[in-house]
Amino acid sequence: MTTHSDTLPNHTDSHRVLAPGAGFPRQPRLLVVEDQPLHIQVLNRALSPECRVFMVTQGKQAVQFCVDRQPDLVLLDVEMPDMDGFQVLEALKAEEVTRNIPVIFVTAHTSTDMETRCLKAGAVDFISKPINPSVVKARVYTHLKLKFQSDLMHQWVYLDGMTGAFNRRYFDDQLQTEWRRAQRTAKPLSVILIDVDFFKAYNDHHGHLLGDEALRTLVKADKPVLQRPGDFLARYGGEEFVCLLPDTPLADAATLAERIRQAVLEQRVLHEHNPGVGVMSISLGVAENFQPGIANAAQLLGEADKHLYVAKHSGKNRVCSQ
């Protein structure tokens, strides 16, 4: 059975800011994999409320939780009834979405050989039982700081320098990852392709500096609409952007696309060469992995591009998903 120290987080929890002095940009999410109630209680008391602590009692549950939720760090018992800790860690290292989650082994074995085995298996640290809450907290915090620093460095690599949105490289990587996850879980995956209407005319009239500012305004308008941590906006190229929406069926993605269209209009960016509108507008094409003829991630993106083409050639400033 899966348990946790409080209710499961909603889609905005990952943006929750900790109290001053905690040292993390958001509340860390920890997974404790332990089948002894006493040890679960000790770890929970040591790490809450600064961290969001989840608990599972079996190895298979731990692997599935990490695939679905990607915690920031795992505290993993070595001895468990279904899969031991080494088998769990091996399974996590085999999955692209989980291989970089730091794992700390927690075990009653205190020998140097066991510690060496844990580290060679890929764990970032080793904590001996009986559990000392102060030691656990200090080591967990150290590895969380390293994890968040690593995340920040990766984010810089994946950001578009001009708009602040994620870049094409990040989108391409995440599209493949989410496609494989959707195939494995049989869940919907949707994409939204976005193109600024008459953007060449905007640049020709206002200049590229104001054109760049208009694209930054688009990104700023869209971000509040994408509330879930898994949803994101990326710059696809030029004045084109793309949203990746895991676990989102076509109808919901189309509704979200309409909200994005409205959010951009509400910015009231003057565009005198946008006939009948007068402000910056966008056209959007939406597709879902379960639509007929879509067998891979490239075809999903191609389907969204087809719908974008229809939106652009049937009047612009609209969403097309069929």
mmCIF file of N, CA, C and O in Angstrom, residues 9-50:
data_model
loop_
_atom_site.group_PDB
_atom_site.id
_atom_site.type_symbol
_atom_site.label_atom_id
_atom_site.label_comp_id
_atom_site.label_asym_id
_atom_site.label_seq_id
_atom_site.Cartn_x
_atom_site.Cartn_y
_atom_site.Cartn_z
ATOM 1 N N PRO A 9 0.106 15.779 -3.720
ATOM 2 C CA PRO A 9 0.144 17.160 -4.166
ATOM 3 C C PRO A 9 -0.668 17.363 -5.423
ATOM 4 O O PRO A 9 -0.745 16.479 -6.269
ATOM 5 N N ASN A 10 -1.311 18.529 -5.551
ATOM 6 C CA ASN A 10 -1.970 18.843 -6.802
ATOM 7 C C ASN A 10 -0.933 19.381 -7.773
ATOM 8 O O ASN A 10 0.250 19.414 -7.502
ATOM 9 N N HIS A 11 -1.396 19.811 -8.955
ATOM 10 C CA HIS A 11 -0.457 20.157 -10.017
ATOM 11 C C HIS A 11 0.303 21.446 -9.744
ATOM 12 O O HIS A 11 1.230 21.768 -10.471
ATOM 13 N N THR A 12 -0.053 22.191 -8.719
ATOM 14 C CA THR A 12 0.670 23.429 -8.441
ATOM 15 C C THR A 12 1.638 23.287 -7.282
ATOM 16 O O THR A 12 2.377 24.205 -6.981
ATOM 17 N N ASP A 13 1.668 22.108 -6.647
ATOM 18 C CA ASP A 13 2.504 21.950 -5.459
ATOM 19 C C ASP A 13 3.979 22.083 -5.756
ATOM 20 O O ASP A 13 4.752 22.488 -4.902
ATOM 21 N N SER A 14 4.402 21.715 -6.969
ATOM 22 C CA SER A 14 5.838 21.758 -7.245
ATOM 23 C C SER A 14 6.362 23.178 -7.308
ATOM 24 O O SER A 14 7.559 23.395 -7.324
ATOM 25 N N HIS A 15 5.474 24.165 -7.334
ATOM 26 C CA HIS A 15 5.908 25.558 -7.358
ATOM 27 C C HIS A 15 5.821 26.202 -5.976
ATOM 28 O O HIS A 15 6.060 27.391 -5.831
ATOM 29 N N ARG A 16 5.465 25.429 -4.968
ATOM 30 C CA ARG A 16 5.323 25.970 -3.627
ATOM 31 C C ARG A 16 6.692 26.391 -3.098
ATOM 32 O O ARG A 16 7.657 25.635 -3.158
ATOM 33 N N VAL A 17 6.788 27.568 -2.539
ATOM 34 C CA VAL A 17 8.062 28.098 -2.050
ATOM 35 C C VAL A 17 8.205 27.808 -0.563
ATOM 36 O O VAL A 17 7.266 27.974 0.209
ATOM 37 N N LEU A 18 9.368 27.369 -0.159
ATOM 38 C CA LEU A 18 9.620 27.072 1.249
ATOM 39 C C LEU A 18 9.853 28.338 2.049
ATOM 40 O O LEU A 18 10.098 29.407 1.510
ATOM 41 N N ALA A 19 9.813 28.174 3.350
ATOM 42 C CA ALA A 19 10.077 29.295 4.237
ATOM 43 C C ALA A 19 11.521 29.756 4.080
ATOM 44 O O ALA A 19 12.390 28.985 3.690
ATOM 45 N N PRO A 20 11.804 31.032 4.346
ATOM 46 C CA PRO A 20 13.176 31.530 4.214
ATOM 47 C C PRO A 20 14.152 30.673 5.012
ATOM 48 O O PRO A 20 13.866 30.250 6.125
ATOM 49 N N GLY A 21 15.309 30.420 4.414
ATOM 50 C CA GLY A 21 16.333 29.654 5.091
ATOM 51 C C GLY A 21 16.359 28.190 4.727
ATOM 52 O O GLY A 21 17.304 27.490 5.021
ATOM 53 N N ALA A 22 15.276 27.706 4.089
ATOM 54 C CA ALA A 22 15.259 26.295 3.715
ATOM 55 C C ALA A 22 16.241 26.009 2.585
ATOM 56 O O ALA A 22 16.761 24.909 2.484
ATOM 57 N N GLY A 23 16.478 26.980 1.713
ATOM 58 C CA GLY A 23 17.516 26.847 0.714
ATOM 59 C C GLY A 23 17.115 26.157 -0.561
ATOM 60 O O GLY A 23 17.972 25.854 -1.394
ATOM 61 N N PHE A 24 15.842 25.872 -0.785
ATOM 62 C CA PHE A 24 15.391 25.210 -1.992
ATOM 63 C C PHE A 24 14.410 26.108 -2.747
ATOM 64 O O PHE A 24 13.626 26.835 -2.136
ATOM 65 N N PRO A 25 14.429 26.058 -4.091
ATOM 66 C CA PRO A 25 13.519 26.908 -4.865
ATOM 67 C C PRO A 25 12.067 26.494 -4.751
ATOM 68 O O PRO A 25 11.165 27.273 -5.048
ATOM 69 N N ARG A 26 11.824 25.252 -4.378
ATOM 70 C CA ARG A 26 10.463 24.755 -4.151
ATOM 71 C C ARG A 26 10.538 23.628 -3.133
ATOM 72 O O ARG A 26 11.635 23.184 -2.756
ATOM 73 N N GLN A 27 9.395 23.174 -2.694
ATOM 74 C CA GLN A 27 9.371 22.128 -1.675
ATOM 75 C C GLN A 27 9.823 20.788 -2.279
ATOM 76 O O GLN A 27 9.199 20.284 -3.216
ATOM 77 N N PRO A 28 10.898 20.203 -1.775
ATOM 78 C CA PRO A 28 11.369 18.925 -2.326
ATOM 79 C C PRO A 28 10.370 17.802 -2.059
ATOM 80 O O PRO A 28 9.682 17.781 -1.031
ATOM 81 N N ARG A 29 10.331 16.870 -3.000
ATOM 82 C CA ARG A 29 9.472 15.693 -2.861
ATOM 83 C C ARG A 29 10.359 14.467 -2.670
ATOM 84 O O ARG A 29 11.168 14.136 -3.535
ATOM 85 N N LEU A 30 10.201 13.799 -1.540
ATOM 86 C CA LEU A 30 11.016 12.639 -1.204
ATOM 87 C C LEU A 30 10.163 11.380 -1.203
ATOM 88 O O LEU A 30 9.020 11.397 -0.732
ATOM 89 N N LEU A 31 10.754 10.295 -1.672
ATOM 90 C CA LEU A 31 10.109 8.987 -1.569
ATOM 91 C C LEU A 31 10.903 8.130 -0.599
ATOM 92 O O LEU A 31 12.100 7.916 -0.792
ATOM 93 N N VAL A 32 10.230 7.629 0.430
ATOM 94 C CA VAL A 32 10.832 6.708 1.391
ATOM 95 C C VAL A 32 10.319 5.306 1.068
ATOM 96 O O VAL A 32 9.105 5.067 1.031
ATOM 97 N N VAL A 33 11.239 4.394 0.815
ATOM 98 C CA VAL A 33 10.892 3.005 0.504
ATOM 99 C C VAL A 33 11.336 2.157 1.687
ATOM 100 O O VAL A 33 12.527 1.874 1.857
ATOM 101 N N GLU A 34 10.393 1.761 2.522
ATOM 102 C CA GLU A 34 10.712 1.128 3.803
ATOM 103 C C GLU A 34 9.490 0.328 4.250
ATOM 104 O O GLU A 34 8.353 0.791 4.136
ATOM 105 N N ASP A 35 9.720 -0.896 4.760
ATOM 106 C CA ASP A 35 8.592 -1.729 5.192
ATOM 107 C C ASP A 35 8.465 -1.828 6.704
ATOM 108 O O ASP A 35 7.608 -2.563 7.203
ATOM 109 N N GLN A 36 9.292 -1.064 7.440
ATOM 110 C CA GLN A 36 9.196 -1.084 8.895
ATOM 111 C C GLN A 36 8.518 0.196 9.386
ATOM 112 O O GLN A 36 9.054 1.302 9.196
ATOM 113 N N PRO A 37 7.340 0.089 10.023
ATOM 114 C CA PRO A 37 6.592 1.281 10.456
ATOM 115 C C PRO A 37 7.400 2.234 11.326
ATOM 116 O O PRO A 37 7.284 3.452 11.184
ATOM 117 N N LEU A 38 8.234 1.706 12.226
ATOM 118 C CA LEU A 38 9.006 2.571 13.110
ATOM 119 C C LEU A 38 9.982 3.438 12.306
ATOM 120 O O LEU A 38 10.098 4.645 12.542
ATOM 121 N N HIS A 39 10.649 2.831 11.351
ATOM 122 C CA HIS A 39 11.598 3.597 10.538
ATOM 123 C C HIS A 39 10.881 4.625 9.661
ATOM 124 O O HIS A 39 11.397 5.732 9.450
ATOM 125 N N ILE A 40 9.706 4.265 9.176
ATOM 126 C CA ILE A 40 8.904 5.215 8.397
ATOM 127 C C ILE A 40 8.582 6.444 9.240
ATOM 128 O O ILE A 40 8.724 7.582 8.788
ATOM 129 N N GLN A 41 8.169 6.209 10.480
ATOM 130 C CA GLN A 41 7.809 7.328 11.366
ATOM 131 C C GLN A 41 9.024 8.208 11.662
ATOM 132 O O GLN A 41 8.926 9.445 11.653
ATOM 133 N N VAL A 42 10.159 7.589 11.915
ATOM 134 C CA VAL A 42 11.369 8.364 12.222
ATOM 135 C C VAL A 42 11.763 9.235 11.034
ATOM 136 O O VAL A 42 12.074 10.430 11.187
ATOM 137 N N LEU A 43 11.758 8.669 9.841
ATOM 138 C CA LEU A 43 12.135 9.422 8.652
ATOM 139 C C LEU A 43 11.137 10.528 8.350
ATOM 140 O O LEU A 43 11.513 11.638 7.974
ATOM 141 N N ASN A 44 9.867 10.238 8.547
ATOM 142 C CA ASN A 44 8.843 11.249 8.297
ATOM 143 C C ASN A 44 8.991 12.432 9.239
ATOM 144 O O ASN A 44 8.932 13.600 8.823
ATOM 145 N N ARG A 45 9.225 12.153 10.512
ATOM 146 C CA ARG A 45 9.394 13.229 11.495
ATOM 147 C C ARG A 45 10.650 14.039 11.204
ATOM 148 O O ARG A 45 10.665 15.263 11.380
ATOM 149 N N ALA A 46 11.699 13.373 10.746
ATOM 150 C CA ALA A 46 12.959 14.066 10.495
ATOM 151 C C ALA A 46 12.877 14.996 9.298
ATOM 152 O O ALA A 46 13.521 16.050 9.272
ATOM 153 N N LEU A 47 12.075 14.651 8.300
ATOM 154 C CA LEU A 47 12.097 15.358 7.023
ATOM 155 C C LEU A 47 10.873 16.217 6.751
ATOM 156 O O LEU A 47 10.890 17.048 5.837
ATOM 157 N N SER A 48 9.800 16.039 7.503
ATOM 158 C CA SER A 48 8.625 16.892 7.356
ATOM 159 C C SER A 48 8.724 18.017 8.386
ATOM 160 O O SER A 48 9.289 17.845 9.457
ATOM 161 N N PRO A 49 8.151 19.200 8.118
ATOM 162 C CA PRO A 49 7.375 19.570 6.930
ATOM 163 C C PRO A 49 8.212 20.237 5.843
ATOM 164 O O PRO A 49 7.676 20.677 4.838
ATOM 165 N N GLU A 50 9.532 20.350 6.027
ATOM 166 C CA GLU A 50 10.343 21.019 5.017
ATOM 167 C C GLU A 50 10.256 20.329 3.661
ATOM 168 O O GLU A 50 10.330 20.967 2.614
#
